Short mmCIF file of C-alpha atoms in Angstrom, two decimals:
data_model
loop_
_atom_site.label_atom_id
_atom_site.label_comp_id
_atom_site.label_asym_id
_atom_site.label_seq_id
_atom_site.Cartn_x
_atom_site.Cartn_y
_atom_site.Cartn_z
CA MET A 1 128.91 83.44 178.58
CA LEU A 2 132.57 83.14 177.61
CA LEU A 3 134.80 82.02 174.75
CA THR A 4 138.51 82.28 174.66
CA VAL A 5 140.99 81.87 171.71
CA SER A 6 144.68 81.33 172.43
CA THR A 7 147.77 80.84 170.32
CA THR A 8 151.36 80.02 170.90
CA HIS A 9 152.36 81.10 167.39
CA GLN A 10 155.28 83.55 167.83
CA PRO A 11 154.96 86.39 168.25
CA ALA A 12 151.68 85.34 169.77
CA THR A 13 150.46 88.94 169.99
CA ASP A 14 149.90 88.79 166.27
CA LEU A 15 146.63 87.31 167.28
CA GLY A 16 145.51 90.98 167.83
CA TYR A 17 146.15 91.71 164.18
CA LEU A 18 144.20 88.63 163.00
CA LEU A 19 141.23 89.46 165.25
CA HIS A 20 141.51 93.22 164.52
CA LYS A 21 141.27 93.88 168.30
CA HIS A 22 144.30 95.43 169.99
CA PRO A 23 145.64 93.48 173.04
CA ASP A 24 146.12 96.68 175.08
CA ARG A 25 142.48 97.73 174.87
CA VAL A 26 139.17 96.43 176.44
CA GLN A 27 136.49 96.98 173.84
CA GLU A 28 132.68 96.76 174.19
CA PHE A 29 130.11 96.09 171.44
CA ARG A 30 126.37 96.42 171.86
CA GLN A 31 124.08 93.69 170.55
CA SER A 32 120.30 93.65 170.49
CA PHE A 33 120.41 90.97 173.19
CA GLY A 34 123.25 92.20 175.44
CA THR A 35 126.84 93.59 175.50
CA VAL A 36 130.02 91.92 174.17
CA THR A 37 133.30 92.67 175.71
CA VAL A 38 136.61 91.68 174.06
CA LEU A 39 139.80 91.63 176.23
CA TYR A 40 143.15 89.85 176.47
CA PRO A 41 143.84 88.14 179.81
CA GLU A 42 147.36 87.32 178.64
CA ALA A 43 149.44 88.87 175.79
CA THR A 44 153.04 87.86 175.57
CA ALA A 45 155.32 86.93 172.69
CA GLU A 46 154.98 83.27 173.79
CA ARG A 47 151.25 83.02 174.35
CA CYS A 48 148.26 85.26 173.71
CA THR A 49 144.61 84.80 174.72
CA ALA A 50 141.55 86.81 173.52
CA ALA A 51 138.41 86.46 175.57
CA LEU A 52 135.01 87.28 174.30
CA LEU A 53 132.51 87.77 177.13
CA LEU A 54 128.79 88.16 176.31
CA ASP A 55 126.62 89.67 178.93
CA VAL A 56 123.04 88.77 177.99
CA ASP A 57 120.15 91.04 178.95
CA PRO A 58 117.22 88.59 179.41
CA VAL A 59 114.68 91.35 179.52
CA ARG A 60 115.94 93.03 176.44
CA LEU A 61 116.12 89.70 174.64
CA ALA A 62 112.49 88.75 175.73
CA ARG A 63 111.14 92.07 174.58
CA SER A 64 112.78 91.80 171.22
CA GLN A 65 111.42 88.31 170.68
CA ALA A 66 107.88 89.34 171.84
CA ARG A 67 107.51 91.61 168.92
CA ASN A 68 107.22 88.62 166.60
CA SER A 69 106.11 85.82 168.88
CA PRO A 70 104.48 86.77 172.20
CA ASP A 71 105.41 84.44 175.00
CA PHE A 72 104.29 85.27 178.55
CA SER A 73 106.00 82.31 180.22
CA LEU A 74 108.43 82.69 183.06
CA ALA A 75 111.01 80.75 180.97
CA GLN A 76 111.64 83.97 179.04
CA TYR A 77 113.34 85.43 182.10
CA VAL A 78 114.53 82.31 183.93
CA ASN A 79 116.81 80.34 181.68
CA ASP A 80 120.46 79.41 180.96
CA ARG A 81 120.96 82.15 178.24
CA SER A 82 123.25 84.30 180.42
CA TYR A 83 125.67 81.44 181.09
CA ALA A 84 125.63 78.73 178.44
CA ALA A 85 127.11 79.20 174.99
CA SER A 86 124.38 79.19 172.30
CA SER A 87 123.42 80.86 169.09
CA LEU A 88 123.62 84.12 170.95
CA LEU A 89 127.33 83.63 171.43
CA GLY A 90 127.73 82.46 167.78
CA VAL A 91 125.98 85.60 166.47
CA ALA A 92 127.96 87.95 168.75
CA MET A 93 131.31 86.34 167.78
CA ALA A 94 130.32 86.46 164.05
CA ASP A 95 129.61 90.18 164.32
CA VAL A 96 132.55 91.20 166.52
CA PHE A 97 135.05 89.17 164.63
CA SER A 98 133.52 89.54 161.12
CA THR A 99 136.79 90.70 159.44
CA ALA A 100 138.70 87.88 160.92
CA ARG A 101 136.04 85.38 159.80
CA SER A 102 136.60 86.68 156.25
CA GLY A 103 140.26 85.82 156.41
CA ARG A 104 141.34 89.30 155.62
CA CYS A 105 144.37 91.00 157.40
CA ALA A 106 146.14 93.77 155.43
CA SER A 107 149.09 93.84 157.71
CA ARG A 108 149.47 90.08 158.22
CA GLN A 109 147.71 88.51 155.22
CA GLU A 110 150.21 85.67 154.97
CA LEU A 111 149.57 84.76 158.57
CA ALA A 112 145.81 84.94 158.07
CA ASP A 113 146.18 82.52 155.18
CA SER A 114 148.17 80.14 157.39
CA ALA A 115 147.24 77.38 159.88
CA ILE A 116 148.52 78.37 163.26
CA PRO A 117 148.38 76.55 166.69
CA LEU A 118 145.08 77.44 168.39
CA GLU A 119 143.32 76.57 171.62
CA ILE A 120 139.68 77.42 172.00
CA ALA A 121 137.74 77.06 175.28
CA VAL A 122 134.01 77.28 176.04
CA PRO A 123 133.40 76.59 179.77
CA VAL A 124 129.74 75.91 179.55
CA LEU A 125 128.22 74.59 176.32
CA PRO A 126 124.78 72.87 175.85
CA CYS A 127 125.49 69.69 174.01
CA ARG A 128 122.41 67.68 173.01
CA GLY A 129 123.65 64.18 172.40
CA GLY A 130 126.34 64.31 175.03
CA ALA A 131 130.11 64.76 174.77
CA ASP A 132 130.26 62.23 171.99
CA ILE A 133 128.55 64.59 169.53
CA ALA A 134 131.19 67.28 170.18
CA HIS A 135 133.97 64.75 169.25
CA ARG A 136 131.96 63.68 166.22
CA LEU A 137 131.54 67.20 164.90
CA PHE A 138 134.96 68.72 165.67
CA GLU A 139 137.44 65.90 165.19
CA PRO A 140 136.91 65.50 161.43
CA LEU A 141 138.02 69.12 161.17
CA GLY A 142 141.37 68.45 162.65
CA TRP A 143 140.75 69.34 166.27
CA ALA A 144 141.77 67.46 169.35
CA VAL A 145 138.68 67.57 171.50
CA GLU A 146 138.15 67.63 175.23
CA ALA A 147 134.42 67.65 176.08
CA ASP A 148 134.02 67.10 179.83
CA PRO A 149 130.35 66.60 181.00
CA ILE A 150 129.32 69.01 183.79
CA PRO A 151 127.48 67.30 186.67
CA LEU A 152 124.02 68.48 187.62
CA ASP A 153 125.23 68.99 191.14
CA GLU A 154 128.71 68.05 192.32
CA ALA A 155 127.24 67.51 195.82
CA PHE A 156 124.91 64.88 194.45
CA ALA A 157 126.79 62.60 192.13
CA GLU A 158 123.86 60.21 191.87
CA TRP A 159 121.94 62.84 189.88
CA GLY A 160 124.26 62.29 187.03
CA ASP A 161 125.49 64.73 184.31
CA SER A 162 123.72 67.67 182.94
CA ARG A 163 123.39 68.42 179.20
CA TYR A 164 126.29 70.82 179.41
CA VAL A 165 129.96 70.19 178.70
CA ARG A 166 133.24 72.04 179.17
CA LEU A 167 134.70 72.22 175.63
CA ARG A 168 138.38 72.61 174.78
CA LEU A 169 139.73 72.45 171.22
CA THR A 170 143.41 72.36 170.27
CA GLY A 171 144.75 72.18 166.80
CA VAL A 172 146.66 73.76 163.95
CA VAL A 173 143.98 75.57 162.01
CA ARG A 174 143.50 78.80 160.13
CA LEU A 175 141.84 81.27 162.48
CA ALA A 176 139.19 82.23 159.96
CA ASP A 177 138.23 78.60 159.56
CA ALA A 178 138.12 78.09 163.33
CA LEU A 179 135.70 81.14 163.85
CA ASN A 180 133.44 79.94 160.97
CA GLN A 181 133.25 76.42 162.30
CA LEU A 182 132.33 77.84 165.75
CA HIS A 183 129.67 80.07 164.20
CA VAL A 184 127.98 77.08 162.78
CA LEU A 185 128.60 74.45 165.31
CA LEU A 186 127.77 76.25 168.53
CA PRO A 187 124.01 76.37 167.73
CA VAL A 188 124.29 72.84 166.13
CA LEU A 189 125.41 71.43 169.43
CA ASP A 190 122.79 73.33 171.33
CA GLU A 191 120.19 72.43 168.63
CA SER A 192 118.48 75.66 169.11
CA LYS A 193 118.55 79.28 167.91
CA HIS A 194 117.23 82.46 169.50
CA TYR A 195 115.73 83.81 166.29
CA TRP A 196 113.32 82.79 163.59
CA GLN A 197 115.06 81.08 160.56
CA GLY A 198 114.21 82.07 157.03
CA PRO A 199 115.61 81.10 153.61
CA ASP A 200 118.55 83.45 154.17
CA GLU A 201 119.87 81.03 156.73
CA VAL A 202 120.94 78.80 153.94
CA ASP A 203 123.19 81.50 152.50
CA LYS A 204 124.64 82.05 156.05
CA LEU A 205 125.40 78.40 156.47
CA LEU A 206 127.06 78.08 153.00
CA ARG A 207 129.24 81.10 153.65
CA SER A 208 130.40 79.96 157.12
CA GLY A 209 130.70 76.35 155.87
CA GLU A 210 132.79 77.09 152.84
CA GLY A 211 135.73 74.74 152.47
CA TRP A 212 134.82 72.36 155.26
CA LEU A 213 131.09 71.58 155.53
CA GLY A 214 130.69 69.81 152.22
CA THR A 215 133.47 67.32 153.06
CA HIS A 216 132.34 66.76 156.65
CA PRO A 217 131.11 63.19 157.28
CA ASP A 218 128.19 64.60 159.20
CA ALA A 219 127.27 67.34 156.78
CA ALA A 220 123.61 66.26 156.79
CA LEU A 221 123.37 66.24 160.66
CA ILE A 222 125.02 69.65 160.88
CA THR A 223 122.81 71.17 158.06
CA ARG A 224 119.60 69.64 159.68
CA ARG A 225 120.35 70.93 163.11
CA TYR A 226 121.58 74.32 161.99
CA LEU A 227 118.41 74.86 160.02
CA GLY A 228 116.09 73.77 162.89
CA ARG A 229 115.24 70.47 161.22
CA ARG A 230 113.14 72.43 158.62
CA SER A 231 113.14 69.89 155.82
CA GLY A 232 112.70 72.28 152.90
CA LEU A 233 115.66 74.41 153.93
CA THR A 234 117.75 71.38 154.67
CA ARG A 235 117.10 69.94 151.22
CA THR A 236 117.93 73.25 149.61
CA ALA A 237 121.22 73.58 151.57
CA LEU A 238 122.35 70.04 150.75
CA ALA A 239 121.41 70.49 147.07
CA ARG A 240 123.37 73.67 146.86
CA LEU A 241 126.39 72.09 148.51
CA ALA A 242 126.23 69.32 145.98
CA GLU A 243 126.20 71.96 143.19
CA LEU A 244 129.68 72.98 144.43
CA GLY A 245 131.11 69.49 143.96
CA ASP A 246 131.36 68.87 147.68
CA GLU A 247 130.75 65.43 149.19
CA THR A 248 127.07 65.66 149.99
CA GLU A 249 125.36 63.26 147.66
CA GLU A 250 124.72 60.66 150.28
CA ALA A 251 123.88 63.36 152.81
CA LEU A 252 121.21 64.75 150.45
CA GLU A 253 119.79 61.36 149.79
CA ARG A 254 119.50 60.67 153.63
CA ALA A 255 117.80 64.05 154.05
CA GLU A 256 115.29 63.18 151.35
CA GLU A 257 114.67 59.76 152.81
CA GLU A 258 113.85 61.34 156.24
CA ASP A 259 111.33 63.81 154.63
CA VAL A 260 108.00 61.97 154.26
CA SER A 261 106.75 64.67 151.87
CA GLN A 262 109.22 63.49 149.22
CA PRO A 263 107.91 61.19 146.44
CA GLU A 264 108.86 57.47 146.62
CA GLU A 265 111.04 57.65 143.56
CA LYS A 266 114.52 58.74 144.65
CA ARG A 267 116.28 61.42 142.60
CA ILE A 268 119.92 61.18 141.57
CA PRO A 269 121.76 64.11 143.18
CA LEU A 270 122.96 66.57 140.69
CA ASN A 271 126.59 66.23 141.71
CA VAL A 272 126.40 62.53 141.08
CA ALA A 273 124.85 63.08 137.71
CA ARG A 274 127.39 65.76 136.77
CA HIS A 275 130.33 63.45 137.70
CA GLU A 276 128.87 60.58 135.77
CA ALA A 277 128.25 62.65 132.66
CA VAL A 278 131.85 64.08 132.60
CA HIS A 279 133.38 60.69 133.43
CA GLN A 280 131.42 58.91 130.67
CA ALA A 281 132.36 61.64 128.15
CA LEU A 282 135.98 61.17 128.95
CA LEU A 283 135.66 57.44 128.36
CA ASP A 284 133.78 57.98 125.13
CA LEU A 285 136.62 60.35 123.96
CA GLY A 286 139.10 57.55 124.55
CA VAL A 287 141.59 59.74 126.45
CA ARG A 288 144.37 58.29 128.48
CA THR A 289 145.62 61.23 130.50
CA VAL A 290 143.36 63.68 132.31
CA ILE A 291 143.86 66.87 134.47
CA ASP A 292 141.19 68.20 136.76
CA LEU A 293 141.61 71.92 136.80
CA GLY A 294 140.11 73.44 140.02
CA CYS A 295 139.96 69.94 141.51
CA GLY A 296 138.89 71.17 144.98
CA PRO A 297 138.86 68.52 147.69
CA GLY A 298 139.43 65.79 145.06
CA GLN A 299 136.05 64.04 144.72
CA PHE A 300 136.12 63.78 140.99
CA MET A 301 139.87 63.09 141.14
CA ASP A 302 139.05 60.00 143.19
CA ARG A 303 136.82 58.75 140.46
CA LEU A 304 139.45 59.33 137.81
CA VAL A 305 142.19 57.61 139.84
CA LYS A 306 139.93 54.56 140.31
CA THR A 307 139.50 54.27 136.53
CA PRO A 308 142.20 52.00 135.02
CA ALA A 309 141.63 53.53 131.49
CA PHE A 310 143.32 56.70 132.70
CA THR A 311 147.07 56.14 132.84
CA ARG A 312 147.98 59.56 134.18
CA VAL A 313 145.73 61.74 136.37
CA ALA A 314 146.49 65.22 137.84
CA GLY A 315 144.58 67.77 139.75
CA SER A 316 145.36 71.49 140.31
CA ASP A 317 143.78 74.06 142.54
CA VAL A 318 144.64 77.60 143.78
CA SER A 319 143.67 76.57 147.33
CA THR A 320 146.33 74.70 149.34
CA ARG A 321 143.66 73.59 151.80
CA SER A 322 141.65 71.95 149.08
CA LEU A 323 144.74 70.12 147.91
CA GLN A 324 145.33 68.88 151.44
CA TYR A 325 141.82 67.51 151.50
CA ALA A 326 142.34 65.90 148.05
CA ALA A 327 145.57 64.33 149.06
CA ARG A 328 143.89 62.82 152.18
CA ARG A 329 140.91 61.67 150.15
CA LEU A 330 143.20 59.98 147.56
CA ARG A 331 145.39 58.60 150.39
CA LEU A 332 148.51 59.68 148.53
CA ASP A 333 150.61 58.84 151.48
CA ARG A 334 149.54 55.19 151.33
CA MET A 335 150.00 54.68 147.55
CA SER A 336 152.70 52.44 146.24
CA GLU A 337 155.50 53.98 144.42
CA ARG A 338 154.04 52.78 141.10
CA GLN A 339 150.61 54.20 141.87
CA ALA A 340 152.05 57.50 143.05
CA GLU A 341 153.79 57.98 139.73
CA ARG A 342 150.38 57.90 138.00
CA VAL A 343 148.92 60.68 140.21
CA ALA A 344 149.84 64.38 140.76
CA LEU A 345 148.45 67.23 142.76
CA PHE A 346 149.87 70.80 142.59
CA GLN A 347 148.91 74.40 143.31
CA SER A 348 148.21 76.60 140.27
CA ALA A 349 146.08 79.56 139.29
CA LEU A 350 144.26 79.14 136.01
CA THR A 351 144.80 82.73 134.90
CA TYR A 352 148.58 82.23 134.66
CA GLU A 353 150.42 80.02 132.27
CA ASP A 354 151.81 76.85 133.90
CA ASP A 355 153.73 74.17 132.00
CA ARG A 356 152.51 71.55 134.43
CA ILE A 357 148.89 71.68 133.09
CA ALA A 358 150.06 71.08 129.50
CA GLY A 359 150.48 67.74 127.84
CA PHE A 360 147.25 66.05 128.76
CA ASP A 361 144.74 64.42 126.44
CA ALA A 362 141.80 66.14 128.30
CA ALA A 363 141.25 68.77 130.88
CA VAL A 364 138.15 69.17 133.08
CA LEU A 365 136.84 72.51 134.37
CA MET A 366 133.91 71.32 136.52
CA GLU A 367 132.01 74.19 138.14
CA VAL A 368 135.11 76.46 137.97
CA VAL A 369 134.51 79.22 135.44
CA GLU A 370 131.79 80.86 137.42
CA HIS A 371 134.26 81.45 140.32
CA VAL A 372 136.47 83.59 138.01
CA ASP A 373 136.02 87.37 137.77
CA PRO A 374 134.61 88.18 134.29
CA SER A 375 137.64 90.46 133.69
CA ARG A 376 139.96 87.45 134.20
CA LEU A 377 137.95 84.96 132.17
CA GLU A 378 139.86 85.72 128.88
CA ALA A 379 143.12 84.99 130.78
CA LEU A 380 141.78 81.53 131.71
CA GLU A 381 140.72 80.83 128.16
CA ARG A 382 144.19 81.80 126.92
CA VAL A 383 145.92 79.54 129.52
CA VAL A 384 143.76 76.53 129.06
CA PHE A 385 142.81 76.58 125.36
CA GLY A 386 145.69 78.55 124.02
CA ALA A 387 148.77 77.59 126.08
CA ALA A 388 148.01 74.15 127.60
CA ARG A 389 145.95 73.15 124.57
CA PRO A 390 144.67 69.63 125.50
CA GLY A 391 143.00 67.47 122.94
CA ALA A 392 139.62 67.93 124.79
CA VAL A 393 138.27 70.31 127.40
CA LEU A 394 135.15 69.59 129.30
CA VAL A 395 133.43 72.55 131.01
CA THR A 396 130.34 72.47 133.31
CA THR A 397 128.62 75.45 134.84
CA PRO A 398 125.22 76.29 136.31
CA ASN A 399 122.31 77.18 134.17
CA ALA A 400 121.00 80.39 135.70
CA GLU A 401 117.53 80.02 134.20
CA TYR A 402 117.05 76.88 136.39
CA ASN A 403 117.58 78.72 139.61
CA VAL A 404 113.90 79.68 140.04
CA LEU A 405 113.12 76.03 140.74
CA TYR A 406 115.34 76.02 143.87
CA GLU A 407 113.18 76.66 146.97
CA GLY A 408 114.54 79.59 149.01
CA LEU A 409 117.32 80.50 146.64
CA ALA A 410 117.75 84.22 146.17
CA GLY A 411 120.48 85.27 143.77
CA MET A 412 123.18 82.85 142.62
CA ARG A 413 123.72 79.40 143.87
CA HIS A 414 126.74 80.23 145.89
CA PRO A 415 128.21 83.46 147.38
CA ASP A 416 131.50 82.97 145.60
CA HIS A 417 129.96 82.79 142.15
CA ARG A 418 130.99 85.88 140.09
CA PHE A 419 128.34 85.13 137.47
CA GLU A 420 125.99 82.50 136.31
CA TRP A 421 125.11 82.07 132.61
CA THR A 422 121.80 81.40 130.80
CA ARG A 423 121.84 78.78 128.13
CA GLU A 424 122.13 81.46 125.45
CA GLU A 425 125.10 83.07 127.23
CA PHE A 426 126.83 79.81 127.61
CA THR A 427 126.27 78.88 124.00
CA GLU A 428 127.76 82.25 122.82
CA TRP A 429 130.81 81.92 125.16
CA SER A 430 131.46 78.27 124.08
CA GLY A 431 131.14 79.16 120.38
CA ARG A 432 133.49 82.10 120.70
CA VAL A 433 136.13 80.08 122.52
CA ALA A 434 135.91 77.25 120.15
CA ALA A 435 136.27 79.48 117.10
CA THR A 436 139.18 81.52 118.64
CA TYR A 437 141.35 78.47 119.59
CA GLY A 438 140.52 75.90 116.94
CA TYR A 439 138.01 73.57 118.72
CA LEU A 440 134.69 71.98 117.97
CA VAL A 441 132.09 72.12 120.72
CA ASP A 442 129.23 69.85 121.77
CA LEU A 443 126.68 71.27 124.21
CA ARG A 444 124.79 69.09 126.54
CA GLY A 445 122.59 69.26 129.64
CA VAL A 446 123.05 67.44 133.01
CA GLY A 447 120.33 66.84 135.59
CA ASP A 448 116.53 66.76 135.55
CA LEU A 449 115.20 68.48 132.43
CA ASP A 450 112.54 71.15 132.67
CA GLN A 451 110.84 71.68 129.31
CA THR A 452 110.97 75.41 129.64
CA LEU A 453 114.08 76.08 131.75
CA GLY A 454 116.40 73.31 130.66
CA THR A 455 118.72 71.37 132.95
CA PRO A 456 120.45 72.63 136.09
CA THR A 457 123.91 72.04 134.80
CA GLN A 458 125.33 72.93 131.33
CA LEU A 459 128.06 70.87 129.75
CA ALA A 460 130.34 71.85 126.89
CA ILE A 461 132.72 69.21 125.34
CA PHE A 462 135.43 70.95 123.32
CA THR A 463 137.54 68.83 120.96
CA ARG A 464 140.50 70.17 119.10
CA LYS A 465 140.06 70.15 115.34
CA GLU A 466 142.00 67.57 113.41
CA GLY A 467 145.14 69.04 111.95
CA ASP A 468 145.02 71.99 114.24
CA ASP A 469 147.97 70.88 116.48
CA ASP A 470 150.57 73.44 117.34
#
């Protein structure tokens, strides 16, 4: 099976740096199910193509599977695994291009962080649901999609098309994002995996889907197919995506409706409850101007903008890609001049002072602090509470004690979390910050209450003490 990645970014041979595979070499990598070869059919300054060729050994694959699930059918040896892209190709690509998928490139980091023109081709791809499903999954990610059905037999047109397509994607996308999207969506299109799926598959999905899965309109479909329609894992994955503030509330509700084991009473997704709690707190405080610090793809910003009581709304994030998503969600390009004057989006790191985040009645840090390295947390406190100094600061963060109630969760709720606080630790941090910077603090819980473990989300509402204005 074959996958090619091409670029016309100049010099195009920089693709070798991004993939960490030299264009002048042919390299082989052994997998448990076959051998991967990486080579460059073309490598000029104008255009460069890297090809990943997976030679599957059906006997070796069958023997490795037999250790866990004996299967003596002929289908183990007579199948399409040697030719059609599947989870085998996804796993091989993820392993061989692991550094590229992480977005790291010491010699060309600026390029690794940038979107570049890419063309990806998979000549034979199982596509359950037909070519339409390929368009449905890739187009929202910014790709132009060509998915041509492959006939069962060109000599017998009346037989119709097979379940395979020739896939060609073109777009201006960051290479790391493209590889991670393929890692997830190849087995999703095939709707099959060559290995048993355990709870760790949720972590794999969240890592590869970071930054795009939560905002995908078919997040529920992707999650369900990727996890083999295992309802428990699907609910866990969608719930954890919702924890991050991604747009998965409706997807989670749909997944729960499809699972007959769920009780009739429908739960309010935690992300919805969190947004409602913070939004109501802002209204209760009577603030007029609000900044969402670490606004991500702008889901909460959208709610703020739609609230007439807020006369000025801003959002900041360190990620330019998240800000692009937010601008698209808010439809900034379609706003009238008067509306646009009320809304602002800009890039900013919360560990460095920035005059643009000052001058607001309230600042929101929703599921942000846990993404900051503990050694940099004091810098964030100084920037937000000391320099920007809004009248109110609202902080939400996970309650680590509640994690034991999430099925299949091992460790923290997301791979990018640097820490997660218990209720006692959050109380201690909030009290110290309030005392240091002249604020009062009100601690609350958000989400379903467990009498022993508390609520899944912790909320601190800091209000500046009267007469303590600088």
